[in-house]
XYZ file of C-alpha atoms in Angstrom:
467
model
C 38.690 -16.740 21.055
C 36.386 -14.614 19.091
C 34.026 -16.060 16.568
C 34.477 -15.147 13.052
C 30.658 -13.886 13.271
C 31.118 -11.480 16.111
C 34.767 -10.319 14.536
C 34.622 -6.613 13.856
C 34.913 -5.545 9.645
C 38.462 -4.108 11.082
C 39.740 -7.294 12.468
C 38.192 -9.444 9.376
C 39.810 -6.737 6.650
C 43.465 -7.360 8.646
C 43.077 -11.372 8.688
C 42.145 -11.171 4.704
C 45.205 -9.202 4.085
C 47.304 -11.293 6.060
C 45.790 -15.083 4.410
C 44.792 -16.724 8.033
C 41.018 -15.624 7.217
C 39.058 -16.127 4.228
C 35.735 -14.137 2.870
C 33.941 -17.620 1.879
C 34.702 -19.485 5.949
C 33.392 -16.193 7.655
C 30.615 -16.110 5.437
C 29.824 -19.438 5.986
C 30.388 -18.598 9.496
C 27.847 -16.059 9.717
C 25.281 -17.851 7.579
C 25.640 -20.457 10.176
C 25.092 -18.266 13.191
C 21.846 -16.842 11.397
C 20.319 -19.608 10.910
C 20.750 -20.174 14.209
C 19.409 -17.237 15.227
C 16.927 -16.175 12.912
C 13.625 -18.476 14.043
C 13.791 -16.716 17.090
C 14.255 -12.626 15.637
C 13.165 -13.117 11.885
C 15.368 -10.126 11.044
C 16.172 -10.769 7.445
C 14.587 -10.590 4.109
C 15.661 -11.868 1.074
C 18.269 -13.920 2.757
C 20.242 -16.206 -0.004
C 22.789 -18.151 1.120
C 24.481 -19.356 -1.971
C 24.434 -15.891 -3.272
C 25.996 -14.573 -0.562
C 28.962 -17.379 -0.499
C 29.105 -16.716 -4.395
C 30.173 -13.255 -3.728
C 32.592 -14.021 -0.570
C 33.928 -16.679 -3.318
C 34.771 -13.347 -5.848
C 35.919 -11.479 -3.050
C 38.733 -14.685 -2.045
C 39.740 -14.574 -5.606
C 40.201 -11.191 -4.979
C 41.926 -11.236 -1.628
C 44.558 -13.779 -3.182
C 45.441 -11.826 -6.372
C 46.202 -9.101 -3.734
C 43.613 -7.019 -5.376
C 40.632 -5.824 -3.082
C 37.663 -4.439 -4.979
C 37.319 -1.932 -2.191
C 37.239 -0.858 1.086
C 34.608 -3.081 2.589
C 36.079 -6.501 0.390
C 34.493 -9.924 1.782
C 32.498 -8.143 4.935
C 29.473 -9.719 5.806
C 26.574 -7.275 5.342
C 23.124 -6.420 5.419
C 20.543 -3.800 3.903
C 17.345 -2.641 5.302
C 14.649 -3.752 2.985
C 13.632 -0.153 1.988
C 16.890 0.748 0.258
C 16.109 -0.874 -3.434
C 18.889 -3.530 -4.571
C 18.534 -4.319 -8.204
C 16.422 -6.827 -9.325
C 14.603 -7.292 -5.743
C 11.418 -6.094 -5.169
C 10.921 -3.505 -2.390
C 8.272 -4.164 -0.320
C 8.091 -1.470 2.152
C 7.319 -3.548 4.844
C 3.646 -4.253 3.680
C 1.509 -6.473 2.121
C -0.045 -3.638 0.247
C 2.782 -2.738 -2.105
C 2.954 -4.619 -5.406
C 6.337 -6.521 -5.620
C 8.160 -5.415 -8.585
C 11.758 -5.644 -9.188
C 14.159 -1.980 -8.462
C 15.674 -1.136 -12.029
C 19.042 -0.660 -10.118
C 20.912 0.105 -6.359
C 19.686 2.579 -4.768
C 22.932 4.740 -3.709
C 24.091 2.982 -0.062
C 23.421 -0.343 -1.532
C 25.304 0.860 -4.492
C 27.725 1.915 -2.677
C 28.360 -1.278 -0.534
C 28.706 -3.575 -3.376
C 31.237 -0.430 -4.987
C 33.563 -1.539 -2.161
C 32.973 -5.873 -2.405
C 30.868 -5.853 0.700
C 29.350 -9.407 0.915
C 25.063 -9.042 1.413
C 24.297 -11.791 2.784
C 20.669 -10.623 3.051
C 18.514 -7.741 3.670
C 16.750 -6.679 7.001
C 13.006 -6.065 7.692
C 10.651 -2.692 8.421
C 7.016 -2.372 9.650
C 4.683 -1.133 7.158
C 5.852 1.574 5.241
C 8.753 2.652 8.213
C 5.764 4.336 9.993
C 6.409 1.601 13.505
C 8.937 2.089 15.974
C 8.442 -1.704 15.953
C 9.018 -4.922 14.316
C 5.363 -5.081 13.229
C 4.590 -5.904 9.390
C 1.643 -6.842 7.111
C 4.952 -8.540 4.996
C 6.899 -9.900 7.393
C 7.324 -11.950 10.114
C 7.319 -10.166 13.354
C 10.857 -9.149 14.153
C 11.932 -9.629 17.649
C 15.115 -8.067 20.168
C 17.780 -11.027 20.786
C 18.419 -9.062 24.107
C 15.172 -10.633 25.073
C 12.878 -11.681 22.218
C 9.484 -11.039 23.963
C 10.583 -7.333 23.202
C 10.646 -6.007 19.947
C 13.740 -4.546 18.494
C 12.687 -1.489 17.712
C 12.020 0.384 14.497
C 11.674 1.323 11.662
C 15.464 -0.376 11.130
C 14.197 -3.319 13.227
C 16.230 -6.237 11.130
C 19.191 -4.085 10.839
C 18.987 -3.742 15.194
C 18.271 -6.983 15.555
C 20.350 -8.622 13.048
C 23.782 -6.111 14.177
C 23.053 -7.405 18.219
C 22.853 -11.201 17.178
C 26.009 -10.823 15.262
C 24.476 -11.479 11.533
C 28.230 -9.957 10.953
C 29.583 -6.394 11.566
C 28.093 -3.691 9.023
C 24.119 -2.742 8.292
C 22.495 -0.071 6.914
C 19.094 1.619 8.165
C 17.240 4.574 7.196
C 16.066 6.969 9.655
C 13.506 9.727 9.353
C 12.096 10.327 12.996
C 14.411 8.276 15.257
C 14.585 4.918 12.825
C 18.203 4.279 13.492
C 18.741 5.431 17.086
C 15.531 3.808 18.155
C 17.007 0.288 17.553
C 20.197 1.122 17.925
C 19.260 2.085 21.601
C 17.110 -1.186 22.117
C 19.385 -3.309 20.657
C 22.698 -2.014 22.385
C 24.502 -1.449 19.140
C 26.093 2.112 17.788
C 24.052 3.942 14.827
C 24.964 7.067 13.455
C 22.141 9.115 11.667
C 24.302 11.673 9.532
C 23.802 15.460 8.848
C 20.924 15.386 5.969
C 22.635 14.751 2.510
C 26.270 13.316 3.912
C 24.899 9.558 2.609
C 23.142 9.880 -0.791
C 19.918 8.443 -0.358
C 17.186 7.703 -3.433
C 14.164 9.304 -2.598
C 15.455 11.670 -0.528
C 12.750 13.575 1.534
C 13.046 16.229 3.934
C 14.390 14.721 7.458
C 15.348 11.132 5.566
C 18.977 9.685 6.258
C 20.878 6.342 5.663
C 23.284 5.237 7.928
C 25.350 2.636 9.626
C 24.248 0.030 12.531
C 27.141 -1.925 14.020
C 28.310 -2.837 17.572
C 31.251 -0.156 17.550
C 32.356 3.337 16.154
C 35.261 2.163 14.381
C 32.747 0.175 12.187
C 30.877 2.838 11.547
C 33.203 5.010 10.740
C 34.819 2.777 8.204
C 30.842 2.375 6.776
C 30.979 6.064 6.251
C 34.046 6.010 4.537
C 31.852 4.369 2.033
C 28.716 5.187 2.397
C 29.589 8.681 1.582
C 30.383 9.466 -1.371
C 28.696 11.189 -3.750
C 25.650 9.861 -6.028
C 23.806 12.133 -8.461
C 20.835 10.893 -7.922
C 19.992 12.456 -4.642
C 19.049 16.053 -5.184
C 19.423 16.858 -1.197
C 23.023 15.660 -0.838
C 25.915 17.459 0.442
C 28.958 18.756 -1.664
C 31.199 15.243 -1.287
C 33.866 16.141 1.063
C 36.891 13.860 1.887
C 35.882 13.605 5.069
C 39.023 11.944 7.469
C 36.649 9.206 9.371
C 39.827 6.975 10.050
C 40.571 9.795 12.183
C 37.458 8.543 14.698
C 40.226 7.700 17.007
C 41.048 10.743 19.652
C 41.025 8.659 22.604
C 38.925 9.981 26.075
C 40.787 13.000 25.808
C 38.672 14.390 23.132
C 36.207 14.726 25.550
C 38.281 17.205 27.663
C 37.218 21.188 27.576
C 33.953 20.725 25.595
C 30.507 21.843 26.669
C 27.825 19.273 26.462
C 24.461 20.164 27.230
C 22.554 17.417 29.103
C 18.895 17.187 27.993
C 16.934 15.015 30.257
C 13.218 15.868 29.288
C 12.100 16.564 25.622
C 9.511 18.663 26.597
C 6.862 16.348 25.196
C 5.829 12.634 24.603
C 5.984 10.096 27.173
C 8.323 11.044 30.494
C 11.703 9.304 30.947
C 11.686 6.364 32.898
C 13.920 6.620 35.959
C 16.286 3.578 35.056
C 16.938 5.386 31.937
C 17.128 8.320 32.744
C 19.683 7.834 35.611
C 21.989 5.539 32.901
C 21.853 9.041 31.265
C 23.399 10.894 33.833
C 26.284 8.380 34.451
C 26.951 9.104 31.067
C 27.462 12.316 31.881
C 29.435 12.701 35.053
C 32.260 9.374 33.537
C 32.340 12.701 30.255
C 32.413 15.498 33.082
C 35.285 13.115 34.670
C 37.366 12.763 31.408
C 36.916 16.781 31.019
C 33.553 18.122 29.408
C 32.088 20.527 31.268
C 28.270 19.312 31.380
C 25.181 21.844 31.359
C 21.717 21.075 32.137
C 19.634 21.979 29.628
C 15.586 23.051 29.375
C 13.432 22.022 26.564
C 13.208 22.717 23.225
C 10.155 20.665 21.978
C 6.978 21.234 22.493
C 3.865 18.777 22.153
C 2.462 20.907 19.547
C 5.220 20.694 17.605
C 5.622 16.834 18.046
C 1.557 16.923 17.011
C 1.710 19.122 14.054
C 4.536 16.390 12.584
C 2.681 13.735 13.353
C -0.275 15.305 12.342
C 1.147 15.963 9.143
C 2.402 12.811 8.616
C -0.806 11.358 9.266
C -2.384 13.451 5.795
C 0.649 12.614 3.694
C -0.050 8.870 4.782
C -3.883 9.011 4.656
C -3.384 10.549 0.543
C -0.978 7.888 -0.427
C -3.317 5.076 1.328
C -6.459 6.944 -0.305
C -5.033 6.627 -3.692
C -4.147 2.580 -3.397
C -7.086 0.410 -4.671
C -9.449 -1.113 -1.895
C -7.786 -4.330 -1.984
C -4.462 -3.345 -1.254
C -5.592 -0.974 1.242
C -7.424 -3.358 3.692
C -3.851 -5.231 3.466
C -2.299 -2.370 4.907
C -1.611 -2.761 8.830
C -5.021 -1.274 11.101
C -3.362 0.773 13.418
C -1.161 2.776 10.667
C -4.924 2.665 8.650
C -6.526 4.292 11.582
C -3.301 6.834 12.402
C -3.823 7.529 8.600
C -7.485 8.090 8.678
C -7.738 10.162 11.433
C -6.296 12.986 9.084
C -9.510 13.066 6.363
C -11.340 15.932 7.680
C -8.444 17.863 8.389
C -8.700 21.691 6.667
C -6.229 22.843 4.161
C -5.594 25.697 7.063
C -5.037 22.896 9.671
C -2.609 20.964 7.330
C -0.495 23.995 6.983
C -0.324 25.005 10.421
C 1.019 21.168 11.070
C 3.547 21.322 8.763
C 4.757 24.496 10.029
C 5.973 22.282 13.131
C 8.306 21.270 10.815
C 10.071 24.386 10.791
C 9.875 25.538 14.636
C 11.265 22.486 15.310
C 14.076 23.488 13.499
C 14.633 26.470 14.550
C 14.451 25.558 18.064
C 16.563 22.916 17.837
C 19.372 25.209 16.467
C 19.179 27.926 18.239
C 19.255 25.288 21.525
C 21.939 23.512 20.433
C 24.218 26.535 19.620
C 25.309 27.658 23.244
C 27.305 23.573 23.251
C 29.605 21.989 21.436
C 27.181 18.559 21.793
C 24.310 17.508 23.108
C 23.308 14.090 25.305
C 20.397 12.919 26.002
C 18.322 9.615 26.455
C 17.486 8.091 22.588
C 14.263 7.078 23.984
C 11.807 7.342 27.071
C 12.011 3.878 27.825
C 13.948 0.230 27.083
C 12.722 -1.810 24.430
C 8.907 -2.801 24.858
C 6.547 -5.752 24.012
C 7.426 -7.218 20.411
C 3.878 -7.280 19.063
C 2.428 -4.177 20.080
C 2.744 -1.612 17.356
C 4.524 1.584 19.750
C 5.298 1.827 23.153
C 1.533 3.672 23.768
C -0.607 0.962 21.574
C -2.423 4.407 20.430
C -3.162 5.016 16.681
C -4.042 8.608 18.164
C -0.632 8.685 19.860
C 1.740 6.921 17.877
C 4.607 9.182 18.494
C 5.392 9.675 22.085
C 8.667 8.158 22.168
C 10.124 10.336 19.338
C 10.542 13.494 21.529
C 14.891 13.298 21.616
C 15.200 11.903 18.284
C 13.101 13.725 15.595
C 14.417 17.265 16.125
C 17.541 16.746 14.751
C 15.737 14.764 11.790
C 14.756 18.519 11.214
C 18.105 20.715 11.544
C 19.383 18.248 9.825
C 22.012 17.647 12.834
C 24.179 14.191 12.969
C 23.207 12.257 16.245
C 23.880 8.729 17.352
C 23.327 6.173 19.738
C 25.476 4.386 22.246
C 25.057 2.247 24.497
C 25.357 3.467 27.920
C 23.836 0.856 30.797
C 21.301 -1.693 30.677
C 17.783 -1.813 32.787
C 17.735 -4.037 35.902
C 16.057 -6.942 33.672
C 19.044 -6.963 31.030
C 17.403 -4.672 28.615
C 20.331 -1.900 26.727
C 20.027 1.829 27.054
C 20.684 4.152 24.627
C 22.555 7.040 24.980
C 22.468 9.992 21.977
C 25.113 12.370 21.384
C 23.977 15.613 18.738
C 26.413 17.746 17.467
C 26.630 20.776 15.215
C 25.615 20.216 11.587
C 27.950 18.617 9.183
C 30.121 17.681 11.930
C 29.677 13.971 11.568
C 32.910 13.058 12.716
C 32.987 14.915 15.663
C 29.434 12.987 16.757
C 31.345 9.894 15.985
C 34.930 11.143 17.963
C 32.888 12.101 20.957
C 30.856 8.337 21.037
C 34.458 6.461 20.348
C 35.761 9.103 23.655
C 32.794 7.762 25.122
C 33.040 3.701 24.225
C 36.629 4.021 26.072
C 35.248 5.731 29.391
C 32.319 3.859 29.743
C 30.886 1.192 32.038
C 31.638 -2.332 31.161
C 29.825 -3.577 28.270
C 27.470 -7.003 28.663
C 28.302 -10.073 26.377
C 26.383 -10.166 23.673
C 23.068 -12.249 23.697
C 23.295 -15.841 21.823
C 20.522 -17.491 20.657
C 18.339 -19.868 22.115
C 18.827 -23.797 22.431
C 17.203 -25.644 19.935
């Protein structure tokens, strides 16, 4: 039998319409499991037990009138810290921001409690999103339940961590460079970073998406749903379309008569580890089985362009740091101070010709993508790696390696996920991404449901330790 904390939002929505589950015992449920957990992974922030049972106690009252708030009534939840929930401060990860309350919900957290979702906490980031790690100045370090001398991942690293250990079914990340897939690919879980603007987000920036971590598409699908719909407040969202994402559902078949290019090197940043890369390319001859015709495909990257972002990245961060005072600065983590730093006596000539990656990456990524219906590829170089180290090179000076598959279509603005397709020879998940065409979010998430159904057999989930 199941346990209520590793029941899918699907299964929990049908047992609250049908009166043999209740919001307030799988709450309880799940509280239980964290705690638990959560010495082990520290994934949470904010987490608040009786305020979470206080809302799965409004959501029963609910469920018996036969009057759900929404579509998401009584499901256990969490928020990655960064996405302001009112009256919380927002720490960014580090112990250089000043902790003052957020006036209101920023749009997915708005969204979530729209439809009676239960947040039963929110999830932790390394210092200002800037880790592919669970690193922070602000909290605890965050570690992979998989194997918890490995980090999960970031910059989503509670939402990773917290989806794989079962902290319930739905979480929400942010994603700007790989911040969703990366963890979602370490962890073993599905995460779906949307075409730019499809999840209002507030502040947007260029390359900045929400989206949904949970251990299947059908989750994530009925996140979207949600997640979706329009808020003014983000001036680079979409038109709101009503979007069919119950329609996820097309079976293997879907797979049949596309063409899927298969990208196996990014063309810069670290190389692909051979037990990756070869989980890669079972994924692709079980799609070429169920029909897809598969195409190797070159590069599109190039280092310079994964240098000028980063490069640019470093200025933006080295400005913002420049213009905290002293004390709040030394707070801030050393390596992202040094990555930062590096960028002072860059020329106004040398900025611009960084940030001009921006837009080659773009455009190559396009123009690449264009001759396939969708594109596969590792998320990442390599499996999760050691929990306290910072990124998978240790290098301030080369922070970004691992980004190579995952921050081009940050840039065209593509939807891309991550699946789990295999696991290392030590236990450690794989990620798989799958890229489509821009806007066609649904189709990224058709193809990884085709792709859940073909795929090798799936490892129990990890439980935590004994006490």
């Amino acid at each position: 039998m199941t346990a209520l904390h590793d029941l899918p939002a699907h299964d929990l929505l049908a047992a609250y319409r049908q009166r043999t589950l209740s919001p307030v015992e799988v709450t309880q449920a799940v509280l239980a499991h964290i705690e638990r957990w959560e010495p082990h992974i520290r994934a949470t922030y904010l987490l608040r037990p009786e305020m979470a049972l206080a809302q799965a106690r409004e959501s029963e009252a609910r469920w018996l009138r036969g009057e759900p708030k929404g579509a998401l009534d009584g499901v256990p939840s969490t928020i990655k810290e960064n996405i302001a929930t009112e009256g919380d401060p927002t720490p960014l990860g580090t112990a250089a921001v000043e902790l003052v309350p957020a006036a209101a919900d920023a749009p997915p957290a708005a969204r979530m409690r729209d439809a009676g979702a239960v947040i039963v906490a929110k999830t932790t980031m390394p210092d200002y999103g800037m880790l592919s790690s669970g690193l922070s100045t602000f909290h605890p370090l965050s570690r992979n339940p998989w194997d918890t001398r490995k980090g999960p991942g970031g910059s989503s690293a509670g939402g990773g961590a917290a989806a794989a250990a079962g902290y319930g079914p739905l979480h929400i990340g942010t994603d700007i460079g790989g911040s969703l897939r990366l963890p979602a690919s370490w962890c073993g879980i599905f995460s779906l970073k949307p075409s730019l603007g499809r999840i209002p987000i507030d502040p947007p920036y260029t390359g900045r998406a929400a989206g949904p971590m949970t251990r299947t598409v059908a989750d994530a699908a009925l996140m979207m749903q949600v997640l979706s719909q329009p808020d003014a407040r983000d001036s680079m969202s979409l038109p709101y379309q009503d979007i069919a994402w119950s329609q996820f559902n097309k079976g293997a078949e879907r797979l049949r008569g596309l063409r899927i290019g298969l990208l196996l090197d990014a063309g810069c940043g670290l190389p692909v580890e051979p037990e990756v890369k070869a989980a890669v390319e079972r994924a692709a001859k079980l799609m070429e089985a169920a029909g897809a015709t598969i195409v190797p495909m070159a590069p599109f990257m190039t280092q310079a362009m994964l240098d000028g972002m980063d490069h640019f990245w470093r200025m933006r961060s080295h400005i913002d740091l420049q213009a905290l005072p002293a004390a709040r600065r030394d707070k801030v983590l050393p390596y992202i101070r040094t990555w930062a730093d590096s960028a002072a006596g860059m020329s106004g000539t040398e900025v611009f010709n960084a940030s001009h990656q921006f837009h080659l990456t773009r455009v190559n990524t396009v123009k690449a993508c264009s001759a396939f219906d969708y594109v596969i590829s590792p998320v990442a170089p390599m499996p999760a790696f050691q929990a306290e180290l910072p990124s998978p090179t240790n290098d301030p000076l080369r922070p970004l390696e691992h980004i190579g598959f995952t921050v081009p279509f940050n840039m065209s603005e593509q939807p891309a996920a991550s699946v789990n397709c295999g696991y290392t020879t030590s236990g450690l998940p794989i990620g798989l991404q799958i890229a489509g065409a821009r806007f066609d979010d649904l189709g990224v998430l058709q193809v990884a449901h085709a792709f859940e159904l073909i795929r090798e057999p799936q490892r129990a989930w990890p439980q935590p330790p004994a006490s």
